[in-house]
Coordinates of N, CA and C in Angstrom, one line a residue:
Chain E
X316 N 18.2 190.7 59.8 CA 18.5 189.4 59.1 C 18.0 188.3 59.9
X317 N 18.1 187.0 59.3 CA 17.4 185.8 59.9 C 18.8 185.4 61.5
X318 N 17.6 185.0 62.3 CA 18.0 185.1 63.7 C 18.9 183.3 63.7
X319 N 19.4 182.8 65.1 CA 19.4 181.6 65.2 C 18.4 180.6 64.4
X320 N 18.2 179.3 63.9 CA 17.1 178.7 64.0 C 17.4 177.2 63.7
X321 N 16.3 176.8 64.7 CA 16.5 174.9 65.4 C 15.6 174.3 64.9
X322 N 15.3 172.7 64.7 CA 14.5 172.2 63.9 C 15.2 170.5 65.1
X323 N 13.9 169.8 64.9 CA 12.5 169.9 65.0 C 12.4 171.1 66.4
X324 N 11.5 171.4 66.2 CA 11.0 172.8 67.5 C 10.6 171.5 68.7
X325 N 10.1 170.5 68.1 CA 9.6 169.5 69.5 C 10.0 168.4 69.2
X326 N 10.5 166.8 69.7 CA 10.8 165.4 69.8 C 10.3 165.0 70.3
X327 N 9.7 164.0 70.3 CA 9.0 162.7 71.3 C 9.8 161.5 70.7
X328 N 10.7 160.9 71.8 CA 11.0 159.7 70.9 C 11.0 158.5 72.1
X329 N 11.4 157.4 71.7 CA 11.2 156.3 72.5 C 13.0 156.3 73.9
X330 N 12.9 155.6 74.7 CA 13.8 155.4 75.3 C 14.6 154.5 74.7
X331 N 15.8 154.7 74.5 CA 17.0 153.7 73.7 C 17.0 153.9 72.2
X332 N 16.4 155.1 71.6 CA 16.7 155.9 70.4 C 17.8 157.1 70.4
X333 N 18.0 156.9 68.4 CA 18.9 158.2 68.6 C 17.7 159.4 67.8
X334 N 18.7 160.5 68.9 CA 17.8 161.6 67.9 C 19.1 162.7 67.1
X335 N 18.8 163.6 66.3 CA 19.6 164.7 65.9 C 19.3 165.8 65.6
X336 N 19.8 167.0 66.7 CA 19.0 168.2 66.7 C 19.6 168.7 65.6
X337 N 19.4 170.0 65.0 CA 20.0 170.6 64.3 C 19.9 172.2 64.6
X338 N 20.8 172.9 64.2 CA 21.1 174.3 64.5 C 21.8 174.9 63.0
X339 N 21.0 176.2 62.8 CA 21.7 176.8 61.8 C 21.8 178.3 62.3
X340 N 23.4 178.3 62.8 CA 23.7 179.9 63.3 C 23.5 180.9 62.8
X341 N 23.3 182.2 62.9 CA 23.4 183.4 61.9 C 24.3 183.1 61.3
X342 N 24.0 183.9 59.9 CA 24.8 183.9 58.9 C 26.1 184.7 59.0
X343 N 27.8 184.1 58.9 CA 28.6 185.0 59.4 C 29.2 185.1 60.7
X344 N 28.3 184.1 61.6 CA 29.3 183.9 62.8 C 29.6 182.4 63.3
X345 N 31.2 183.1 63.3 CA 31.9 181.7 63.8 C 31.8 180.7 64.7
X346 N 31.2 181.3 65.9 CA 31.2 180.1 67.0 C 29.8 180.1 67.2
X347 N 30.2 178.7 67.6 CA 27.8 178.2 67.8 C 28.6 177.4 68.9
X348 N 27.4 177.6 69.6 CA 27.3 177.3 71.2 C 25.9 175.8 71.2
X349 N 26.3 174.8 72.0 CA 25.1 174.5 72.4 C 24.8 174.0 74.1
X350 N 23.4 174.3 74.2 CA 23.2 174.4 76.0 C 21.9 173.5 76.1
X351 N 21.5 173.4 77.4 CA 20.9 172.4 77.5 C 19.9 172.7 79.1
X352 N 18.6 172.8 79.0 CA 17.7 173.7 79.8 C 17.1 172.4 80.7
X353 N 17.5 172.1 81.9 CA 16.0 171.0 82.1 C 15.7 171.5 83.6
X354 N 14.5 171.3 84.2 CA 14.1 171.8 85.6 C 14.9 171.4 86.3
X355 N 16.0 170.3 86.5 CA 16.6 169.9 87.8 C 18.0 170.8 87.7
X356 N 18.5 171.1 86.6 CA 20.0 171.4 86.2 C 20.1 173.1 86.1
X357 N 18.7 173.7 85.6 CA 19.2 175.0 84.4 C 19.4 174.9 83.7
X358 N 20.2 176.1 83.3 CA 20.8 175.8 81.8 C 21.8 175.7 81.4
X359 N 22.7 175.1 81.1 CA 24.0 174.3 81.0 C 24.8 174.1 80.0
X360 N 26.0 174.3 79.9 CA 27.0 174.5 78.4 C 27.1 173.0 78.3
X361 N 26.9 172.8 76.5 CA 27.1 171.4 76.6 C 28.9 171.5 75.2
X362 N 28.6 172.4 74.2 CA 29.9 172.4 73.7 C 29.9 173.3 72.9
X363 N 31.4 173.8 72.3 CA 31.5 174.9 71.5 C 32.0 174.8 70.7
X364 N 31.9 175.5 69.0 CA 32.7 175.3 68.3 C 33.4 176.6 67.9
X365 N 34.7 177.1 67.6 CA 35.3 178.0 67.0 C 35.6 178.1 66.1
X366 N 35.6 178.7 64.6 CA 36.5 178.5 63.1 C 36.7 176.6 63.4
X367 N 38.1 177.0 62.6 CA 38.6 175.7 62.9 C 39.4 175.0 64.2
X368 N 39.0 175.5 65.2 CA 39.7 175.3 66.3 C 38.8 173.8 66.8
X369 N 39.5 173.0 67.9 CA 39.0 172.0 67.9 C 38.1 172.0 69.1
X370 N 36.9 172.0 69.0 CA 35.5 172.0 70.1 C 36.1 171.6 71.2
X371 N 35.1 172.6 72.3 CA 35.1 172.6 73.6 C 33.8 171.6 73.9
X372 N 34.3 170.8 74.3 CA 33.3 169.0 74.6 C 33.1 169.5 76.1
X373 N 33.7 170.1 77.0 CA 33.9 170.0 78.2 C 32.5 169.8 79.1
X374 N 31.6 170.2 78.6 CA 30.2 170.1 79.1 C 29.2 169.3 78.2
X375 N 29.5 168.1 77.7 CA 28.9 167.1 77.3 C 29.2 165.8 78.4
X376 N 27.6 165.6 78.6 CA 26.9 164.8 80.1 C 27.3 163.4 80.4
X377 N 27.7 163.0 78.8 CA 28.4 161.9 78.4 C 28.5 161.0 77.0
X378 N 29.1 159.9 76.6 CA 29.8 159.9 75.5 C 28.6 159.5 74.6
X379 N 27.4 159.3 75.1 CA 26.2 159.4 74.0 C 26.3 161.0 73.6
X380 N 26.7 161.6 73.5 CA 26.2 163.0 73.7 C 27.6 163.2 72.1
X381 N 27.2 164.1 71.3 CA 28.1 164.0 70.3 C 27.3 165.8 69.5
X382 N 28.6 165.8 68.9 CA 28.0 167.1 67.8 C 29.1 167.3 67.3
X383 N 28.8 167.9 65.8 CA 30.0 168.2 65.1 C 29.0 169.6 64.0
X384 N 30.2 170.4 63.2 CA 29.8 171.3 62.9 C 30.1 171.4 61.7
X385 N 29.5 170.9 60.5 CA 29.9 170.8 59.2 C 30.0 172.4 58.4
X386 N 31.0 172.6 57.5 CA 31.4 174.0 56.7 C 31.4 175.1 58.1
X387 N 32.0 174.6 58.9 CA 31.3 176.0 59.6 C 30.0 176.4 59.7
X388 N 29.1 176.0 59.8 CA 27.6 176.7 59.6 C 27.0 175.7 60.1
X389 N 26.6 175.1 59.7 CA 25.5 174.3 60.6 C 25.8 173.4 61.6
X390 N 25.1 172.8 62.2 CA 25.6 172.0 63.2 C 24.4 171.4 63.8
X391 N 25.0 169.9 64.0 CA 24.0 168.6 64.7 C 24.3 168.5 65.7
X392 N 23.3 168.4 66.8 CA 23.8 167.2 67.7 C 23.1 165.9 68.0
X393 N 24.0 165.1 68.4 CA 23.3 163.3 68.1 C 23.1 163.0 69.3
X394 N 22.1 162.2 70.0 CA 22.1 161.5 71.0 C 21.8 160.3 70.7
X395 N 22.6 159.4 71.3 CA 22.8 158.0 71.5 C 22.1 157.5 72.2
X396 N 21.2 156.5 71.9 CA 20.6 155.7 72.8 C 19.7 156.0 74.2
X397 N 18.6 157.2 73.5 CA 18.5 158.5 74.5 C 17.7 157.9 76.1
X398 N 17.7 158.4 76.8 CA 17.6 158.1 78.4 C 16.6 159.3 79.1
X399 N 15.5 159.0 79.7 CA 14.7 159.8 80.2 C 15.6 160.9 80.7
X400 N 16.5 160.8 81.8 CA 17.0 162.3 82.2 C 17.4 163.1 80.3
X401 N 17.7 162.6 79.8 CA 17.8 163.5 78.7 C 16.3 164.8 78.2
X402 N 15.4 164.0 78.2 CA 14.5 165.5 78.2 C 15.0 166.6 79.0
X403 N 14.7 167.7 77.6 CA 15.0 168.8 78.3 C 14.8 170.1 76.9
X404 N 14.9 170.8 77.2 CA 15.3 171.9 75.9 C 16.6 172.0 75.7
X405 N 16.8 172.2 74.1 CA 18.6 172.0 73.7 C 18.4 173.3 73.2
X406 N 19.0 174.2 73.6 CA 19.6 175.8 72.8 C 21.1 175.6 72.3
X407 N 20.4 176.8 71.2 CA 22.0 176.6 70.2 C 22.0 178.1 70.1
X408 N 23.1 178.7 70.2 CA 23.6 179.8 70.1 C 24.7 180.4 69.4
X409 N 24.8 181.3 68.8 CA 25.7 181.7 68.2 C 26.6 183.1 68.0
X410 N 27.8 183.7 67.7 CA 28.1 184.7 68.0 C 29.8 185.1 67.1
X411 N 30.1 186.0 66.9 CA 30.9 186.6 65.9 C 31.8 186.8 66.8
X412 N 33.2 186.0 66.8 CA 34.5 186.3 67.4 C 35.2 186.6 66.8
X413 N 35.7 187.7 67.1 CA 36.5 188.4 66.0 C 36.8 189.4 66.5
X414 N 38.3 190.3 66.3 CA 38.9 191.3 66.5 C 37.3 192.2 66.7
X415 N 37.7 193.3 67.9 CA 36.4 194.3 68.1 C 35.0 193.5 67.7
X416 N 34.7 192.6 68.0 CA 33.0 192.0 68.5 C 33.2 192.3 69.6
X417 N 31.7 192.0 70.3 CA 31.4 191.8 71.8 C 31.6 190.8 72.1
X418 N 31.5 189.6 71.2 CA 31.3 188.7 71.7 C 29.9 188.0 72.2
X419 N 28.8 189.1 71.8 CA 27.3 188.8 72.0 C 27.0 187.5 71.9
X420 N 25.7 186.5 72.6 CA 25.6 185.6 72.0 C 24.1 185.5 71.7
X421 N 23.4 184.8 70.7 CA 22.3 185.1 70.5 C 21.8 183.6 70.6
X422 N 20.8 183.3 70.8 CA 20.0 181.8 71.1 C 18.8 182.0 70.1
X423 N 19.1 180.5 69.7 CA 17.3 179.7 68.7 C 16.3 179.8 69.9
X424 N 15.5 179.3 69.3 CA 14.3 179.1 70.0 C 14.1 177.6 70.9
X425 N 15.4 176.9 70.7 CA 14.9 175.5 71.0 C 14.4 174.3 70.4
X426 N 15.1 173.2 70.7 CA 14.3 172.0 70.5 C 13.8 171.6 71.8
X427 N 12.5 171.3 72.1 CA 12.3 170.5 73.2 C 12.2 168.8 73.2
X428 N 13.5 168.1 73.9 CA 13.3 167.0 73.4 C 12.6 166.0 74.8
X429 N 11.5 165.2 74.5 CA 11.1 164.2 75.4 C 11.3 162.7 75.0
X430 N 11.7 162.2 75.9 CA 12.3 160.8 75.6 C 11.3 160.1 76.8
X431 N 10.3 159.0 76.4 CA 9.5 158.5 76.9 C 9.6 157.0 77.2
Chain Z
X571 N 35.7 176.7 89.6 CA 35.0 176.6 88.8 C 33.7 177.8 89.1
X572 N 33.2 178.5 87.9 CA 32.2 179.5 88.0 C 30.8 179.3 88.7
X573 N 30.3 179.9 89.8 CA 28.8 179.7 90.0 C 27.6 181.4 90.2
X574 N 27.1 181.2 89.7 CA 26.3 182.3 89.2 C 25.2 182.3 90.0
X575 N 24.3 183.0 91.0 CA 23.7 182.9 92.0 C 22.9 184.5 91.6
X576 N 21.3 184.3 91.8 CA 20.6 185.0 91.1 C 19.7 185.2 92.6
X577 N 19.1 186.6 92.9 CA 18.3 187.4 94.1 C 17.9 188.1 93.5
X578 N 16.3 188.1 93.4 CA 15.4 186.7 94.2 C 15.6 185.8 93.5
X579 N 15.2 184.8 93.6 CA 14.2 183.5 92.6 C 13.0 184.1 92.0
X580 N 12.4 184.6 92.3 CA 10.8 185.3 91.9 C 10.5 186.4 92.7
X581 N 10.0 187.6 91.9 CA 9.9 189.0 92.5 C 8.5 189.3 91.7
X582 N 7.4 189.6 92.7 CA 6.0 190.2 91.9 C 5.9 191.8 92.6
X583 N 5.9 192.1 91.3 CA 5.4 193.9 91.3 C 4.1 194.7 91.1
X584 N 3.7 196.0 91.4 CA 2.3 196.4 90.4 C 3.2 196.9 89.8
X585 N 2.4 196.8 88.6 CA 2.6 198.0 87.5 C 3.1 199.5 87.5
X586 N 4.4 199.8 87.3 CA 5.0 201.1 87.2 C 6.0 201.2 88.7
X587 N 6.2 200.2 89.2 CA 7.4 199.8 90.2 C 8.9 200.0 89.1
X588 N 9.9 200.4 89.8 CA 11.2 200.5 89.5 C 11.4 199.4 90.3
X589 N 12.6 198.6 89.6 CA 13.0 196.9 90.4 C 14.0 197.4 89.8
X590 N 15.3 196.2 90.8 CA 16.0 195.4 91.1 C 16.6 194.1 91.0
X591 N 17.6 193.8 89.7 CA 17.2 192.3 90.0 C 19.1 192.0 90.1
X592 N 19.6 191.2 90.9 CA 20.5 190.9 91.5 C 21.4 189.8 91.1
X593 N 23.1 189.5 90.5 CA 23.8 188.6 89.8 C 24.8 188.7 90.8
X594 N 25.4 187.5 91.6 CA 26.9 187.3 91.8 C 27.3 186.6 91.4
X595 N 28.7 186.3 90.7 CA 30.1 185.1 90.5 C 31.0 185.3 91.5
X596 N 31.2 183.8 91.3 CA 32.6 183.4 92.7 C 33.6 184.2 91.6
X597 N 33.9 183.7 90.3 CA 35.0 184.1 89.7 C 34.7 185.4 89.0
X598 N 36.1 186.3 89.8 CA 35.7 187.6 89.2 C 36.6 187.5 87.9
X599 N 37.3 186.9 87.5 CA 37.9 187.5 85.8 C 37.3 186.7 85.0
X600 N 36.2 187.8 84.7 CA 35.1 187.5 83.6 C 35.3 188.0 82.2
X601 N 35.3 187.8 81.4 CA 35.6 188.6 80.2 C 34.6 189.4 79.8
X602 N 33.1 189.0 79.6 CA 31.6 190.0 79.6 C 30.9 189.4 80.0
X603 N 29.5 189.6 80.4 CA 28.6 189.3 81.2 C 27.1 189.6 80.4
X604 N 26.2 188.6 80.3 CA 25.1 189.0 79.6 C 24.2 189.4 80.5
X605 N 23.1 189.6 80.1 CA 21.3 189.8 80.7 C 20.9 188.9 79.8
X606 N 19.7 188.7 79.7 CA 18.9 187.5 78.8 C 17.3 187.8 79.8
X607 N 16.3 187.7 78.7 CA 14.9 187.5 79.0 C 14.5 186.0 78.7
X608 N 13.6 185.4 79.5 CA 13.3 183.9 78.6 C 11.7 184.3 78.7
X609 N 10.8 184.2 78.0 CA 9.3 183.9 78.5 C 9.0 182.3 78.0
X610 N 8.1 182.3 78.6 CA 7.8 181.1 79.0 C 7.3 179.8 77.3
X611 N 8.1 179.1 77.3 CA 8.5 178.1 76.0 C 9.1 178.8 75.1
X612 N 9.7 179.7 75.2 CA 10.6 180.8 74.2 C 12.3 180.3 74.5
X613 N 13.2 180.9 73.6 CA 14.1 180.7 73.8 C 14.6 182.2 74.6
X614 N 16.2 182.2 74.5 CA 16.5 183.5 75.2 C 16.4 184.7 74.4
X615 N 16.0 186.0 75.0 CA 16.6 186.9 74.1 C 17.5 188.0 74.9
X616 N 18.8 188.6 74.4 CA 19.6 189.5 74.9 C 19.3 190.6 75.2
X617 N 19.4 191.2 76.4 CA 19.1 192.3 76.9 C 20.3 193.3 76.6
X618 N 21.7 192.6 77.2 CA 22.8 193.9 77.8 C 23.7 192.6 77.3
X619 N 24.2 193.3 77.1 CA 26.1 192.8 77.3 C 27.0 193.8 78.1
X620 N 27.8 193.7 79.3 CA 29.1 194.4 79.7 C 30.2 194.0 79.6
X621 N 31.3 194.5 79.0 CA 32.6 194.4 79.3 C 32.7 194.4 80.3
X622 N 33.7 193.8 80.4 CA 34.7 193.5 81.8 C 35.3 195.2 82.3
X623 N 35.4 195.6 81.3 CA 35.8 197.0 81.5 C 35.3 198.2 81.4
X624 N 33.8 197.8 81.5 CA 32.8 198.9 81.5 C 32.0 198.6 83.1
X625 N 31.3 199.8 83.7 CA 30.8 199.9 84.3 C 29.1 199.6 84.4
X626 N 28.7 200.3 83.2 CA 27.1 199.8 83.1 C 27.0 199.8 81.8
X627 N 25.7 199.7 81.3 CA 24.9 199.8 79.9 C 23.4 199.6 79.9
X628 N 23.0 200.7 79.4 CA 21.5 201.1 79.2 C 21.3 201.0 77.7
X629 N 19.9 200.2 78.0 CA 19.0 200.1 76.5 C 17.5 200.3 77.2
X630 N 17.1 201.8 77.0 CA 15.5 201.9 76.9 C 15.6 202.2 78.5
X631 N 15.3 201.2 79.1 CA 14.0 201.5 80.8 C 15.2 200.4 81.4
X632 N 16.2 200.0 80.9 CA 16.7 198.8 81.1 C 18.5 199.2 81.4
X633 N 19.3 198.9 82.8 CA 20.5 199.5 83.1 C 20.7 198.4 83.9
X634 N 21.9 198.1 82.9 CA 22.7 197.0 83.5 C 24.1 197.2 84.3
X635 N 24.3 196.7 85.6 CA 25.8 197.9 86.4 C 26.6 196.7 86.8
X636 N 27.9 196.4 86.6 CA 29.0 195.8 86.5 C 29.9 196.1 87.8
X637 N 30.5 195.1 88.7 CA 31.3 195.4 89.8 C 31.6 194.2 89.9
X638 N 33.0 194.5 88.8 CA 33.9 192.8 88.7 C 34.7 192.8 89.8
X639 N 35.1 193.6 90.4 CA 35.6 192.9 91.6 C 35.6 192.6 93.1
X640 N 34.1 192.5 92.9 CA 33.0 192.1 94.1 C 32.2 191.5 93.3
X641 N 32.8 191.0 91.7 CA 31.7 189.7 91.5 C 30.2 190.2 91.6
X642 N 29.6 191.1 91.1 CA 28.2 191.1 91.2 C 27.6 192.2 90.0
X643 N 26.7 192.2 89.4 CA 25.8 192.5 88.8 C 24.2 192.6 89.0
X644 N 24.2 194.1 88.6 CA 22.8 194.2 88.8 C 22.0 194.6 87.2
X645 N 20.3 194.1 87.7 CA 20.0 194.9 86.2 C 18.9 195.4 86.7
X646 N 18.8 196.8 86.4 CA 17.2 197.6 87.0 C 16.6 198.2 86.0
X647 N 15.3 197.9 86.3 CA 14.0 197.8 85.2 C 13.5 199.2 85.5
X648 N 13.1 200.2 84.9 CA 12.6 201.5 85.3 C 10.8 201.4 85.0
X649 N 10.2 201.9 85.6 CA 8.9 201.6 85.0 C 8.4 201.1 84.6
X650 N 8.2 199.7 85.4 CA 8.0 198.1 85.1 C 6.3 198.2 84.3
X651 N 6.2 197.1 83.4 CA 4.9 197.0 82.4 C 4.5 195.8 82.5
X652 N 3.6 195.4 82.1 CA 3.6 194.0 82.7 C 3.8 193.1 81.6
X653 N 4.3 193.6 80.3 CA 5.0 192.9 79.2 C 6.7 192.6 79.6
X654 N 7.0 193.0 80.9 CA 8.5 192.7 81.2 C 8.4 191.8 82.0
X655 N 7.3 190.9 82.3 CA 7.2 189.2 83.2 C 7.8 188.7 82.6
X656 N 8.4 187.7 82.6 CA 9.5 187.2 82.5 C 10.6 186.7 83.2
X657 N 11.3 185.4 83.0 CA 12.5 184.9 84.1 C 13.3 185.7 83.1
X658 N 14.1 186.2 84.3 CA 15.4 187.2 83.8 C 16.8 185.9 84.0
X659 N 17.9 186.0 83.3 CA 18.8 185.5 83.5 C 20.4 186.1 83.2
X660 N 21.2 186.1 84.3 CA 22.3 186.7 84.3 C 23.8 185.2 83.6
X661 N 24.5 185.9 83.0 CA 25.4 184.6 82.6 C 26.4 185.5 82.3
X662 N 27.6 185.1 83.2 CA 29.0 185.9 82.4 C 30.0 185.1 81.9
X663 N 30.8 185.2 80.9 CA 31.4 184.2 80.5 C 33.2 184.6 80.7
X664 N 33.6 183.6 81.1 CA 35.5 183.9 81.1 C 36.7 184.1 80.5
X665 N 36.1 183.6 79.4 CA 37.1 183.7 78.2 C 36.2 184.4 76.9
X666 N 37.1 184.6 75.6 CA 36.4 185.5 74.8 C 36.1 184.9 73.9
X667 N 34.8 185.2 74.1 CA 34.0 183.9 72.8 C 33.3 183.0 74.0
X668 N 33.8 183.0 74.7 CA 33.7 181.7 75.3 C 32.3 181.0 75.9
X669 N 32.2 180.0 76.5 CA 30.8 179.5 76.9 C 30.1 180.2 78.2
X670 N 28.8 180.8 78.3 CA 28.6 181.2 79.3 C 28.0 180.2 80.8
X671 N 27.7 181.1 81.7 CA 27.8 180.5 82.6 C 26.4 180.6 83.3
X672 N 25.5 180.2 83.5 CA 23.9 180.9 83.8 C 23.9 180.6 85.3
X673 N 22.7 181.8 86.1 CA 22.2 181.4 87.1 C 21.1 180.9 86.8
X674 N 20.4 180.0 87.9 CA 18.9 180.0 88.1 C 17.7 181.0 87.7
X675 N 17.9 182.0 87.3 CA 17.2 183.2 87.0 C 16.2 184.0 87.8
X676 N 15.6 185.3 87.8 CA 14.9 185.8 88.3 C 13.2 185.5 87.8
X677 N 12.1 185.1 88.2 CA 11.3 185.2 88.0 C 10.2 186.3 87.8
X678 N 10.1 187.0 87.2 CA 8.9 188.3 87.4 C 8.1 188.7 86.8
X679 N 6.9 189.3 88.0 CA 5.9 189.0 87.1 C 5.4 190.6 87.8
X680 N 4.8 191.6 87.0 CA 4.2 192.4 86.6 C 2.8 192.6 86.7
X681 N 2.0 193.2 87.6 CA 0.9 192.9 87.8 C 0.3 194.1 87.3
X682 N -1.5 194.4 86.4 CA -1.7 195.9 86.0 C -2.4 196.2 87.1

């Protein structure tokens, strides 16, 4: 079946723009993950969503940093007024919690966002 | 708070070497533990998953071995190809479902 998949695959945007990634999880699983790749940091939890439980924010860099996850299934994230350290790659991941899963998680391919 | 620490940084092999690639966490009550391949501008792909309560897991040329409580994980490549270059990355996560946690990864490269 169809894997993770992220859009735009690349960003170029100006400094003091917003951008909004987008992620559409496999079909069927509840929690989408998103992370955040850059050379100085790794790769890095930025937040999670469960069913209807209320997101784990705990690794978002700061309050430009925003995402929400409409029907369960898709999910944005926004940046505010974007800032050169923000380049980086944004992975979105997703995975089936549920009585007897693994708990696997599977990753898109990426947005790579550059802010110039 | 979880830190994930990856030996080596970068490991070059010839072709048809058996390797070694090396994962510790400070925090050992992990709930599972991934593998992950990245090549280069690609995103991740899953190698292994272990339970907390398993010992290893093999897929193919590929054995993943689990010792939660010394915190460390290994993953050994059997008859390395030079289609398995690639940064390797270990990530276990603590809760179920939960967010994982990555090292800096292994770099490797595969020579024919």
């Amino acid at each position: 079946g169809a894997g993770v998949s992220q859009s735009p695959s690349n960003k170029v945007t100006e400094k003091g723009k917003d951008v909004e990634l987008r992620c559409d999880p496999i079909s069927g699983h509840t929690a989408l993950y998103w992370y955040r790749q850059s050379l100085g940091q790794g790769l890095e939890f930025l937040i999670y969503f469960q069913g209807n439980s209320a997101p784990d924010k705990s690794g978002l860099p700061s309050d430009r940093f925003s995402a929400e996850r409409t029907g369960g299934s898709v999910s944005t994230l926004t940046i505010q007024r974007t800032q050169q350290e923000d380049s980086a790659v944004y992975l979105c991941a997703s995975s089936l919690v549920s009585a007897g899963s693994s708990y696997e998680q599977y990753f898109g391919p990426g947005t790579r966002l550059t802010v110039t | 708070k979880q830190e994930v620490t990856q030996i080596p940084a970068a490991l070059s092999v010839p072709e048809g070497e058996n390797l070694v690639l090396n994962c510790s966490f400070t925090d050992s009550a992990i709930y599972n533990l991934q593998w992950f391949r990245q090549d280069p501008g690609k995103g991740l792909t899953s190698l292994l998953l272990i339970q907390s309560s398993q010992r290893e897991q093999t897929s193919g040329r590929l054995n993943a071995s689990l010792d939660k409580s010394s915190g460390r994980s290994t993953l050994y490549i059997a008859a390395s190809q030079p289609g398995d270059s690639a940064t390797y990355l270990c990530a276990p996560s603590t809760n179920q479902g939960g967010k994982l946690i990555f090292g800096q990864g292994t770099e490797l490269s595969v020579k024919p």
